Tab-separated table of C-alpha atoms and ligand atoms in Angstrom:
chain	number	residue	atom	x	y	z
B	1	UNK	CA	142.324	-102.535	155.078
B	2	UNK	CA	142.657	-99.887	157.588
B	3	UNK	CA	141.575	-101.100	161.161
B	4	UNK	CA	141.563	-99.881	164.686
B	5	UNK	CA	140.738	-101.492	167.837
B	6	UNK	CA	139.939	-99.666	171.010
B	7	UNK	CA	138.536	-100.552	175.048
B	8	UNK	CA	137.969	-98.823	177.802
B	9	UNK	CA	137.031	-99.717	181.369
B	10	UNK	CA	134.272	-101.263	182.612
B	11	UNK	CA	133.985	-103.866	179.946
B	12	UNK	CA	136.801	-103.792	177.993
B	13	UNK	CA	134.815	-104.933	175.195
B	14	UNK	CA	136.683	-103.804	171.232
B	15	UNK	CA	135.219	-101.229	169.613
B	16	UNK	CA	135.954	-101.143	165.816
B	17	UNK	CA	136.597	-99.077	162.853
B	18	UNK	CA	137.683	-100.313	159.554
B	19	UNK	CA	137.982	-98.835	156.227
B	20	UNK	CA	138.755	-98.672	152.533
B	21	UNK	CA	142.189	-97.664	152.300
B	22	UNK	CA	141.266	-96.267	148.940
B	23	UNK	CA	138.183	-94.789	149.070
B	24	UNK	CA	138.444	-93.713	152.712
B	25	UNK	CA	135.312	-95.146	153.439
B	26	UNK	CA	134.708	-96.824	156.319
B	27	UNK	CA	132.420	-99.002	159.304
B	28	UNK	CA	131.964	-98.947	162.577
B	29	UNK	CA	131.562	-101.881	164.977
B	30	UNK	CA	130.145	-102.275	168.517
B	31	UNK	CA	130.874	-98.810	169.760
B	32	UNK	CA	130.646	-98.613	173.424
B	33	UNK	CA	132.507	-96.591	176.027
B	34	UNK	CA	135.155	-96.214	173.906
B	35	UNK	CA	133.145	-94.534	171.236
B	36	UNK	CA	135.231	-91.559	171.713
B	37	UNK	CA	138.596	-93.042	170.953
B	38	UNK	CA	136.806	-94.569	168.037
B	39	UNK	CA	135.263	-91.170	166.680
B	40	UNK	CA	138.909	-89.676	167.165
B	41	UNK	CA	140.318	-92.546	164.858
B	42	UNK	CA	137.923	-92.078	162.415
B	43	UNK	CA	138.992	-88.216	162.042
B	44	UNK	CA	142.514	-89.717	161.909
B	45	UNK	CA	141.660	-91.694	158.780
B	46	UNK	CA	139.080	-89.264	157.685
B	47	UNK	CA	137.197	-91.806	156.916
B	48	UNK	CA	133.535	-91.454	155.866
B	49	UNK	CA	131.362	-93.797	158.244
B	50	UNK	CA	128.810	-95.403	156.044
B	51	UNK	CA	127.136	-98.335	158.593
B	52	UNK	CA	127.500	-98.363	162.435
B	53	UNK	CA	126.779	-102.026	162.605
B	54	UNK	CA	126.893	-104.475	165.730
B	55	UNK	CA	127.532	-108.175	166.391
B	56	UNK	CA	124.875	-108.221	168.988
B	57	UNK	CA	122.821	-106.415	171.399
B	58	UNK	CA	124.564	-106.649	175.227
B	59	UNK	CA	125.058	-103.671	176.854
B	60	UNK	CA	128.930	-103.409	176.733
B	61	UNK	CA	128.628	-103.468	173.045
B	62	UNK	CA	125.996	-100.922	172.752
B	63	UNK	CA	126.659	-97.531	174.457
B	64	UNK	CA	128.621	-95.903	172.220
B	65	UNK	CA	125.685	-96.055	169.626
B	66	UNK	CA	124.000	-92.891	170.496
B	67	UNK	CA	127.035	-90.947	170.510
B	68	UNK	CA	128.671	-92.615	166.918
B	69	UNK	CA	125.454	-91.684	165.108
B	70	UNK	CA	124.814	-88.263	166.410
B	71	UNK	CA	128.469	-87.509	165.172
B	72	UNK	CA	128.747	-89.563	161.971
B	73	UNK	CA	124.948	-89.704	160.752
B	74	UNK	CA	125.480	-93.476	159.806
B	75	UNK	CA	122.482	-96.173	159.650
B	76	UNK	CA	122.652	-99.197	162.897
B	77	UNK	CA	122.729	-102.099	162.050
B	78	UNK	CA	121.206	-105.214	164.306
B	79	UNK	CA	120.225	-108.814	163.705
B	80	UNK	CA	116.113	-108.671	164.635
B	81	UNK	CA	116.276	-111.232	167.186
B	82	UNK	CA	118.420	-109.278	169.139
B	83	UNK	CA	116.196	-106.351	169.301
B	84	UNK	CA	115.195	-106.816	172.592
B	85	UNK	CA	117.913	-106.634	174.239
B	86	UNK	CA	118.876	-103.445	172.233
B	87	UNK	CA	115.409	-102.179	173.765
B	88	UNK	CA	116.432	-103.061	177.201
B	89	UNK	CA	119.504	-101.614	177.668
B	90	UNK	CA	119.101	-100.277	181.317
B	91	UNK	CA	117.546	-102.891	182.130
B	92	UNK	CA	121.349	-104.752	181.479
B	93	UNK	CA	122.512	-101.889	183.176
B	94	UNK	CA	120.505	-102.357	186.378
B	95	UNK	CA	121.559	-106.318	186.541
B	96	UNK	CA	125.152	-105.700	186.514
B	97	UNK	CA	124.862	-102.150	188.920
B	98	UNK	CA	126.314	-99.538	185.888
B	99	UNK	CA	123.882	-96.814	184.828
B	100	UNK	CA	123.125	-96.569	181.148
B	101	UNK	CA	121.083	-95.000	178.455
B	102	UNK	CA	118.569	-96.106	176.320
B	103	UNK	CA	120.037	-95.592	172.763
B	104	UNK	CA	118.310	-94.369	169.301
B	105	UNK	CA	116.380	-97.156	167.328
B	106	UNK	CA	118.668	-99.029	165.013
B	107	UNK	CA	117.850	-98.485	161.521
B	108	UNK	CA	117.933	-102.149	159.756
B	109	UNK	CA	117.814	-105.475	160.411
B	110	UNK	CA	120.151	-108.108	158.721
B	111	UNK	CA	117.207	-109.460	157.070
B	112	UNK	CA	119.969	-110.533	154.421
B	113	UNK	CA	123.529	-111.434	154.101
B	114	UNK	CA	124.739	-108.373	152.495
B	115	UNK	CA	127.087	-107.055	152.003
B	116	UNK	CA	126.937	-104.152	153.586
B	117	UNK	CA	129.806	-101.998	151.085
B	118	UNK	CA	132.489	-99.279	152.013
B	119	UNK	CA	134.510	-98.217	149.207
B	120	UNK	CA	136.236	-101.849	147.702
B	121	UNK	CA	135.583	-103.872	150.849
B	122	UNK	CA	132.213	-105.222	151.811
B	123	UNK	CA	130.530	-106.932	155.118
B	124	UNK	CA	128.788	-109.858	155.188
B	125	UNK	CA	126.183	-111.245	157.806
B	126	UNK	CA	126.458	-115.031	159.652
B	127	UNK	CA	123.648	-115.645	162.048
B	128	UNK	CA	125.437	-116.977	165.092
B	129	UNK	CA	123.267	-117.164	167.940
B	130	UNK	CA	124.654	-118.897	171.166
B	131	UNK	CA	125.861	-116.343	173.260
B	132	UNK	CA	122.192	-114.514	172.751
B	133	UNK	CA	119.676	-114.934	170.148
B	134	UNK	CA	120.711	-112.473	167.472
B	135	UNK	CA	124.330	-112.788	167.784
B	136	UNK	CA	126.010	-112.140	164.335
B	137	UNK	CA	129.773	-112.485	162.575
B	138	UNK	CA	130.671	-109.576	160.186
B	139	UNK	CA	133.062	-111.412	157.510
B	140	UNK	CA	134.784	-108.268	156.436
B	141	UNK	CA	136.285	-108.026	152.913
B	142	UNK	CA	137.391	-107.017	149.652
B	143	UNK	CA	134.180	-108.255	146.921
B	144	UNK	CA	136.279	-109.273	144.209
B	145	UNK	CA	138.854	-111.755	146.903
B	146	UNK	CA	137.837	-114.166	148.545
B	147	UNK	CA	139.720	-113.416	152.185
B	148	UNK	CA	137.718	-112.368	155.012
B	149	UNK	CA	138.670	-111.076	158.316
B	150	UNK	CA	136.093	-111.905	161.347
B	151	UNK	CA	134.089	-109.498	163.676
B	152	UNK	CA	132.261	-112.029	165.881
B	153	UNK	CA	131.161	-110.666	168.919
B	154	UNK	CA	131.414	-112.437	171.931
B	155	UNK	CA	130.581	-115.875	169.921
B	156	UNK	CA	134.457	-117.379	169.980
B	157	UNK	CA	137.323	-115.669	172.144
B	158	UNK	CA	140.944	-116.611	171.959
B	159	UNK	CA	141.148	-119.789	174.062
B	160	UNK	CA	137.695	-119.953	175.260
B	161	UNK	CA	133.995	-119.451	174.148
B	162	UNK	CA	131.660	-116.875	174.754
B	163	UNK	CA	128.895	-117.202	178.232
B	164	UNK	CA	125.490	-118.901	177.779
B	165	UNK	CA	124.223	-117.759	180.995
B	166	UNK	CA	122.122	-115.013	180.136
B	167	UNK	CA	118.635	-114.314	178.678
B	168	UNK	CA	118.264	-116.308	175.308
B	169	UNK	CA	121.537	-118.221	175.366
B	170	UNK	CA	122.591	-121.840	175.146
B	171	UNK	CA	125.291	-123.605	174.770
B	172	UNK	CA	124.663	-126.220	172.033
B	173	UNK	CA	123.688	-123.519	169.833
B	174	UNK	CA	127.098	-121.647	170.094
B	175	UNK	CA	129.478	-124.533	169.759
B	176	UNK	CA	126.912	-125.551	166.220
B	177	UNK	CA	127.799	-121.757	165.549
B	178	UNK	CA	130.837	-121.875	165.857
B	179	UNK	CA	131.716	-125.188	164.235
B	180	UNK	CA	128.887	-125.207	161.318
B	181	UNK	CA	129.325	-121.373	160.304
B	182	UNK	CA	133.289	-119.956	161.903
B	183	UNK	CA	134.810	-123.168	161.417
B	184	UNK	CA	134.153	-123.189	157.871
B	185	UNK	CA	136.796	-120.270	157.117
B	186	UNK	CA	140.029	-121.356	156.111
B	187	UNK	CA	142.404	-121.580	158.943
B	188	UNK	CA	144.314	-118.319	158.109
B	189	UNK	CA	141.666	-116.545	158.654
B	190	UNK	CA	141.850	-113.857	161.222
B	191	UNK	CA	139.361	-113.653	163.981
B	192	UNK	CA	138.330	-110.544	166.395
B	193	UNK	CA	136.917	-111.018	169.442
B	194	UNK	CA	134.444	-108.846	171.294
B	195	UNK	CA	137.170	-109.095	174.235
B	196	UNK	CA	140.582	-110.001	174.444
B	197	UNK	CA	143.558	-110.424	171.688
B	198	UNK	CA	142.237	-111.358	168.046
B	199	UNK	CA	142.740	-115.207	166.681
B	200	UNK	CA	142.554	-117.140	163.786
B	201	UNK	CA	140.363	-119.995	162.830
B	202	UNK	CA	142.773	-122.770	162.291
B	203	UNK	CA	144.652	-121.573	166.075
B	204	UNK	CA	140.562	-122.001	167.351
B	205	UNK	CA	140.274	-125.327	165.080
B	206	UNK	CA	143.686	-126.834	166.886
B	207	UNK	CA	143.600	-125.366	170.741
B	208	UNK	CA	140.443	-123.932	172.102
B	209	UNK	CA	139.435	-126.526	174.828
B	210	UNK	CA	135.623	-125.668	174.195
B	211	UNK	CA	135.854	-126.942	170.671
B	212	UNK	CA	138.847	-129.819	170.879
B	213	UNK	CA	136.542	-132.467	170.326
B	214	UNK	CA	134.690	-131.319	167.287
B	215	UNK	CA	138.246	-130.403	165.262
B	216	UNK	CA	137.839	-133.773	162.966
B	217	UNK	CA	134.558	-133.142	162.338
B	218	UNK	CA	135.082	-131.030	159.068
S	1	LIG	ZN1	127.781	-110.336	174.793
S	2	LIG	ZN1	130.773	-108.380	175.322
């Protein structure tokens, strides 16, 4: 599986791309202000770009979206419930002072799991709201093995737990996400954050403080 991770100031939020290392075909995931360094990875892999899909709606992980479709032509992808916060993207922009466009429609909702295919590999959808309502995990992999490798948004983070501050979040939700629909990949399995260093579920299952108390549960 090919995969590169970018970030670039304000948010240092990961922007994604991953693709078929045989077909060359490939996804994107949360672009946002790095969508350039992702676009320029993409023509290093020349990969073809078949879904632009995102974890969730907040603004950091949404400003690249006008910019990856215009230059790959590839359908958005967005849990429903998030949709309104997809809608009000300046208005995310205006809470936390940075200036920011509204960006095209999305083209689908994950009104199922999937997957969503490129070449060999396929993505599949976990609701995991939480952190906001339409917060998603994209389990990325190959459809005839049974390994996955995580895309989850701000959901889990290496160490710590994503906010439940803002509009639509809460903070029983996320840790049943977490434990009820993460937690129930295998412990080798590798986890990306929407921020920070990437993980695996069994290091989350042992360490994270946030979730300690619930490791005995499964
Ligand atoms: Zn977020
Ligand atoms: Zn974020």
């Amino acid at each position: 599986m090919i995969l590169e991770t970018r970030a670039a100031p304000p948010f240092f939020k990961n922007g994604f791309v991953v693709g078929c290392e045989n077909t060359r075909q490939g996804i994107l995931i949360d672009p946002g202000d790095e969508v350039g360094e992702l676009l320029s990875a993409v023509d290093a892999h020349k990969l073809a770009i078949q879904f632009i899909l995102l974890t969730h709606a907040h603004i950091d992980h949404i400003t690249g979206v006008a910019a990856a479709k215009k230059a790959l032509g590839a359908p958005v992808g967005l849990h429903r419930a998030d949709n309104f916060l997809y809608k009000a993207v300046a208005e995310q922009g205006l809470m936390l002072g940075v200036r920011a466009e509204p960006q095209p429609d999305v083209d689908f909702f994950y009104d199922t799991p999937g997957p969503w295919r490129f070449g060999d590999y396929g993505t599949w959808v976990y609701h995991t709201p939480g952190h906001c309502p339409g917060g998603v995990c994209l389990a990325v992999g190959r459809e005839n093995e049974s390994g996955r490798t995580l895309f989850v948004g701000d959901t889990l983070f290496a160490g710590s737990i994503g906010r439940t501050d803002l509009p639509g979040g809460n903070l029983e939700t996320l840790l049943r996400s977490i434990r009820e629909v993460l937690f129930r990949f295998p412990d080798e399995t590798v986890v990306y954050p929407g921020h920070g260093e990437p993980t695996t579920v069994g290091i989350e299952r042992r360490t994270n403080p946030f979730l300690r108390s619930f490791a005995g549960d499964h």
